[in-house]
Amino acid sequence: MTEVYLSRRWWLSPLMFTVALIAAVAILCKVSETAREVLAKAVMLVVGAMATPFILETTVAIIGLVIVIAVNQRRLQKEGDGWVYLAQTEADAASVDEGAETPAKRLEGVILPEPPSGKMDLDARLAMAEGFLELGLKTEALEHLKMLSADEQKDARVAALKIQASV
């Protein structure tokens, strides 16, 4: 799939064409009385057809839809797509057997604007292990503590959490 590059001034050539077309029609109407009469009849015919109930309502609905889509596309270009990552954890069978609760909506309010980084500081990773313990997920807390490096394993807080998780 190839990407199409649109310049920031993509609207300039259609605008120039429209201005040139309107100028040509205006000059033609100024010069020729027949052209003026034909244009007046054509405008009355189009306005009369557009004013009929079904066509008018449909046209207004379609124009409204186009406006909403255009505004939304502009917002998406400026702000991005709004993609978020929802945090999800599932208790393993051993933790559930030990009595850990697995409420369906316990992480409903946790929304991350970007994927979680694998390089978090020790305090953040210990806070995650403490969170597992608060939820009663001792097995997950121990697994999380096992992922720490050898230097981090020597920390007194890690040892305290391991004791708390193994009780």
mmCIF file of C-alpha atoms in Angstrom:
data_model
loop_
_atom_site.group_PDB
_atom_site.id
_atom_site.type_symbol
_atom_site.label_atom_id
_atom_site.label_comp_id
_atom_site.label_asym_id
_atom_site.label_seq_id
_atom_site.Cartn_x
_atom_site.Cartn_y
_atom_site.Cartn_z
ATOM 1 C CA MET A 1 0.000 0.000 0.000
ATOM 2 C CA THR A 2 1.495 3.348 -0.987
ATOM 3 C CA GLU A 3 1.020 6.510 0.999
ATOM 4 C CA VAL A 4 -0.424 9.525 -0.738
ATOM 5 C CA TYR A 5 1.145 12.838 0.224
ATOM 6 C CA LEU A 6 -1.178 15.823 0.290
ATOM 7 C CA SER A 7 0.425 19.236 0.493
ATOM 8 C CA ARG A 8 -0.829 21.703 3.057
ATOM 9 C CA ARG A 9 -2.294 23.833 0.263
ATOM 10 C CA TRP A 10 -4.292 21.124 -1.501
ATOM 11 C CA TRP A 11 -7.327 23.404 -1.494
ATOM 12 C CA LEU A 12 -5.638 26.122 -3.558
ATOM 13 C CA SER A 13 -6.188 24.652 -7.047
ATOM 14 C CA PRO A 14 -9.916 23.850 -6.525
ATOM 15 C CA LEU A 15 -10.408 27.353 -5.129
ATOM 16 C CA MET A 16 -8.678 28.951 -8.121
ATOM 17 C CA PHE A 17 -10.776 26.842 -10.529
ATOM 18 C CA THR A 18 -14.001 27.833 -8.738
ATOM 19 C CA VAL A 19 -13.082 31.532 -8.753
ATOM 20 C CA ALA A 20 -12.190 31.346 -12.448
ATOM 21 C CA LEU A 21 -15.482 29.581 -13.257
ATOM 22 C CA ILE A 22 -17.540 32.156 -11.339
ATOM 23 C CA ALA A 23 -15.615 34.999 -12.986
ATOM 24 C CA ALA A 24 -16.205 33.499 -16.458
ATOM 25 C CA VAL A 25 -19.949 33.087 -15.799
ATOM 26 C CA ALA A 26 -20.166 36.649 -14.417
ATOM 27 C CA ILE A 27 -18.393 38.090 -17.464
ATOM 28 C CA LEU A 28 -20.571 36.027 -19.807
ATOM 29 C CA CYS A 29 -23.756 37.232 -18.067
ATOM 30 C CA LYS A 30 -22.570 40.840 -18.221
ATOM 31 C CA VAL A 31 -21.855 40.599 -21.961
ATOM 32 C CA SER A 32 -24.766 38.454 -23.213
ATOM 33 C CA GLU A 33 -28.443 38.929 -22.397
ATOM 34 C CA THR A 34 -29.214 35.387 -23.612
ATOM 35 C CA ALA A 35 -26.636 33.912 -21.230
ATOM 36 C CA ARG A 36 -28.182 35.939 -18.387
ATOM 37 C CA GLU A 37 -31.647 34.563 -19.193
ATOM 38 C CA VAL A 38 -30.409 30.953 -19.477
ATOM 39 C CA LEU A 39 -28.540 31.253 -16.164
ATOM 40 C CA ALA A 40 -31.611 32.735 -14.419
ATOM 41 C CA LYS A 41 -33.838 29.900 -15.697
ATOM 42 C CA ALA A 42 -31.268 27.292 -14.660
ATOM 43 C CA VAL A 43 -30.954 28.769 -11.152
ATOM 44 C CA MET A 44 -34.758 28.901 -10.746
ATOM 45 C CA LEU A 45 -35.066 25.291 -11.913
ATOM 46 C CA VAL A 46 -32.365 24.039 -9.518
ATOM 47 C CA VAL A 47 -33.701 26.056 -6.556
ATOM 48 C CA GLY A 48 -37.246 24.882 -7.287
ATOM 49 C CA ALA A 49 -36.152 21.253 -7.446
ATOM 50 C CA MET A 50 -34.066 21.565 -4.285
ATOM 51 C CA ALA A 51 -36.996 23.116 -2.378
ATOM 52 C CA THR A 52 -39.260 20.088 -2.783
ATOM 53 C CA PRO A 53 -39.795 18.424 0.612
ATOM 54 C CA PHE A 54 -38.001 15.101 0.173
ATOM 55 C CA ILE A 55 -35.020 16.484 -1.761
ATOM 56 C CA LEU A 56 -34.542 19.446 0.602
ATOM 57 C CA GLU A 57 -34.523 17.279 3.730
ATOM 58 C CA THR A 58 -32.236 14.710 2.174
ATOM 59 C CA THR A 59 -29.831 17.376 0.929
ATOM 60 C CA VAL A 60 -29.665 19.071 4.332
ATOM 61 C CA ALA A 61 -29.044 15.695 6.025
ATOM 62 C CA ILE A 62 -26.254 14.790 3.596
ATOM 63 C CA ILE A 63 -24.627 18.218 3.929
ATOM 64 C CA GLY A 64 -24.818 17.906 7.732
ATOM 65 C CA LEU A 65 -23.223 14.462 7.610
ATOM 66 C CA VAL A 66 -20.425 15.746 5.387
ATOM 67 C CA ILE A 67 -19.791 18.633 7.812
ATOM 68 C CA VAL A 68 -19.643 16.274 10.812
ATOM 69 C CA ILE A 69 -17.248 13.904 9.024
ATOM 70 C CA ALA A 70 -15.036 16.797 7.871
ATOM 71 C CA VAL A 71 -14.842 18.272 11.375
ATOM 72 C CA ASN A 72 -14.059 14.842 12.844
ATOM 73 C CA GLN A 73 -11.316 14.198 10.279
ATOM 74 C CA ARG A 74 -9.776 17.574 11.068
ATOM 75 C CA ARG A 75 -9.875 16.780 14.803
ATOM 76 C CA LEU A 76 -8.281 13.371 14.183
ATOM 77 C CA GLN A 77 -5.470 14.993 12.203
ATOM 78 C CA LYS A 78 -4.771 17.483 14.996
ATOM 79 C CA GLU A 79 -5.210 15.283 18.096
ATOM 80 C CA GLY A 80 -4.561 11.749 16.865
ATOM 81 C CA ASP A 81 -6.915 8.807 16.947
ATOM 82 C CA GLY A 82 -7.351 8.657 20.726
ATOM 83 C CA TRP A 83 -6.174 5.052 20.955
ATOM 84 C CA VAL A 84 -5.671 3.960 24.554
ATOM 85 C CA TYR A 85 -4.416 0.795 26.200
ATOM 86 C CA LEU A 86 -6.599 -0.632 28.947
ATOM 87 C CA ALA A 87 -4.806 -2.378 31.761
ATOM 88 C CA GLN A 88 -5.990 -5.961 32.199
ATOM 89 C CA THR A 89 -4.986 -8.643 34.641
ATOM 90 C CA GLU A 90 -6.349 -12.110 35.112
ATOM 91 C CA ALA A 91 -5.841 -14.059 38.301
ATOM 92 C CA ASP A 92 -4.265 -17.464 37.871
ATOM 93 C CA ALA A 93 -5.990 -20.580 39.207
ATOM 94 C CA ALA A 94 -3.699 -20.882 42.254
ATOM 95 C CA SER A 95 -4.507 -17.342 43.425
ATOM 96 C CA VAL A 96 -8.220 -17.877 42.900
ATOM 97 C CA ASP A 97 -8.014 -21.103 44.946
ATOM 98 C CA GLU A 98 -6.315 -19.125 47.722
ATOM 99 C CA GLY A 99 -9.299 -16.786 47.807
ATOM 100 C CA ALA A 100 -8.211 -13.916 45.561
ATOM 101 C CA GLU A 101 -11.080 -11.889 44.197
ATOM 102 C CA THR A 102 -11.325 -11.220 40.498
ATOM 103 C CA PRO A 103 -13.818 -8.380 40.236
ATOM 104 C CA ALA A 104 -14.812 -7.817 36.648
ATOM 105 C CA LYS A 105 -14.378 -4.045 36.703
ATOM 106 C CA ARG A 106 -11.506 -3.527 39.133
ATOM 107 C CA LEU A 107 -9.326 -1.894 36.463
ATOM 108 C CA GLU A 108 -12.068 0.044 34.736
ATOM 109 C CA GLY A 109 -10.519 3.404 35.602
ATOM 110 C CA VAL A 110 -6.995 2.513 34.484
ATOM 111 C CA ILE A 111 -6.398 3.961 31.028
ATOM 112 C CA LEU A 112 -2.910 4.318 29.622
ATOM 113 C CA PRO A 113 -2.357 6.681 26.679
ATOM 114 C CA GLU A 114 0.556 4.564 25.425
ATOM 115 C CA PRO A 115 1.743 1.017 25.992
ATOM 116 C CA PRO A 116 3.454 0.510 29.337
ATOM 117 C CA SER A 117 7.219 0.734 29.213
ATOM 118 C CA GLY A 118 9.305 -2.264 30.158
ATOM 119 C CA LYS A 119 11.863 0.074 31.734
ATOM 120 C CA MET A 120 10.179 1.345 34.884
ATOM 121 C CA ASP A 121 12.021 2.349 37.999
ATOM 122 C CA LEU A 122 12.158 0.037 40.990
ATOM 123 C CA ASP A 123 9.567 1.998 42.964
ATOM 124 C CA ALA A 124 6.972 1.637 40.209
ATOM 125 C CA ARG A 125 7.586 -2.115 39.884
ATOM 126 C CA LEU A 126 7.390 -2.571 43.649
ATOM 127 C CA ALA A 127 4.144 -0.614 43.665
ATOM 128 C CA MET A 128 2.780 -3.077 41.104
ATOM 129 C CA ALA A 129 3.742 -6.004 43.332
ATOM 130 C CA GLU A 130 2.116 -4.266 46.315
ATOM 131 C CA GLY A 131 -0.997 -3.800 44.213
ATOM 132 C CA PHE A 132 -1.102 -7.522 43.455
ATOM 133 C CA LEU A 133 -0.824 -8.239 47.187
ATOM 134 C CA GLU A 134 -3.634 -5.789 48.001
ATOM 135 C CA LEU A 135 -5.834 -7.620 45.526
ATOM 136 C CA GLY A 136 -4.915 -10.928 47.114
ATOM 137 C CA LEU A 137 -2.958 -12.129 44.074
ATOM 138 C CA LYS A 138 0.063 -13.564 45.892
ATOM 139 C CA THR A 139 1.249 -15.748 43.018
ATOM 140 C CA GLU A 140 1.301 -12.811 40.597
ATOM 141 C CA ALA A 141 3.165 -10.691 43.151
ATOM 142 C CA LEU A 142 5.848 -13.377 43.551
ATOM 143 C CA GLU A 143 6.172 -13.783 39.771
ATOM 144 C CA HIS A 144 6.491 -10.034 39.406
ATOM 145 C CA LEU A 145 9.179 -9.903 42.096
ATOM 146 C CA LYS A 146 11.091 -12.749 40.373
ATOM 147 C CA MET A 147 11.397 -10.577 37.242
ATOM 148 C CA LEU A 148 13.563 -8.033 39.105
ATOM 149 C CA SER A 149 17.283 -7.974 38.425
ATOM 150 C CA ALA A 150 19.841 -9.461 40.849
ATOM 151 C CA ASP A 151 20.782 -6.024 42.218
ATOM 152 C CA GLU A 152 17.132 -5.148 42.752
ATOM 153 C CA GLN A 153 16.504 -8.468 44.520
ATOM 154 C CA LYS A 154 18.914 -7.333 47.286
ATOM 155 C CA ASP A 155 16.697 -4.369 48.236
ATOM 156 C CA ALA A 156 15.092 -4.653 51.691
ATOM 157 C CA ARG A 157 11.668 -3.674 50.334
ATOM 158 C CA VAL A 158 11.784 -6.577 47.875
ATOM 159 C CA ALA A 159 12.601 -9.008 50.679
ATOM 160 C CA ALA A 160 9.717 -7.635 52.768
ATOM 161 C CA LEU A 161 7.297 -8.041 49.876
ATOM 162 C CA LYS A 162 8.474 -11.608 49.252
ATOM 163 C CA ILE A 163 7.838 -12.489 52.881
ATOM 164 C CA GLN A 164 4.410 -10.851 52.725
ATOM 165 C CA ALA A 165 3.542 -12.735 49.529
ATOM 166 C CA SER A 166 4.666 -16.124 50.822
ATOM 167 C CA VAL A 167 2.626 -15.913 54.064
#
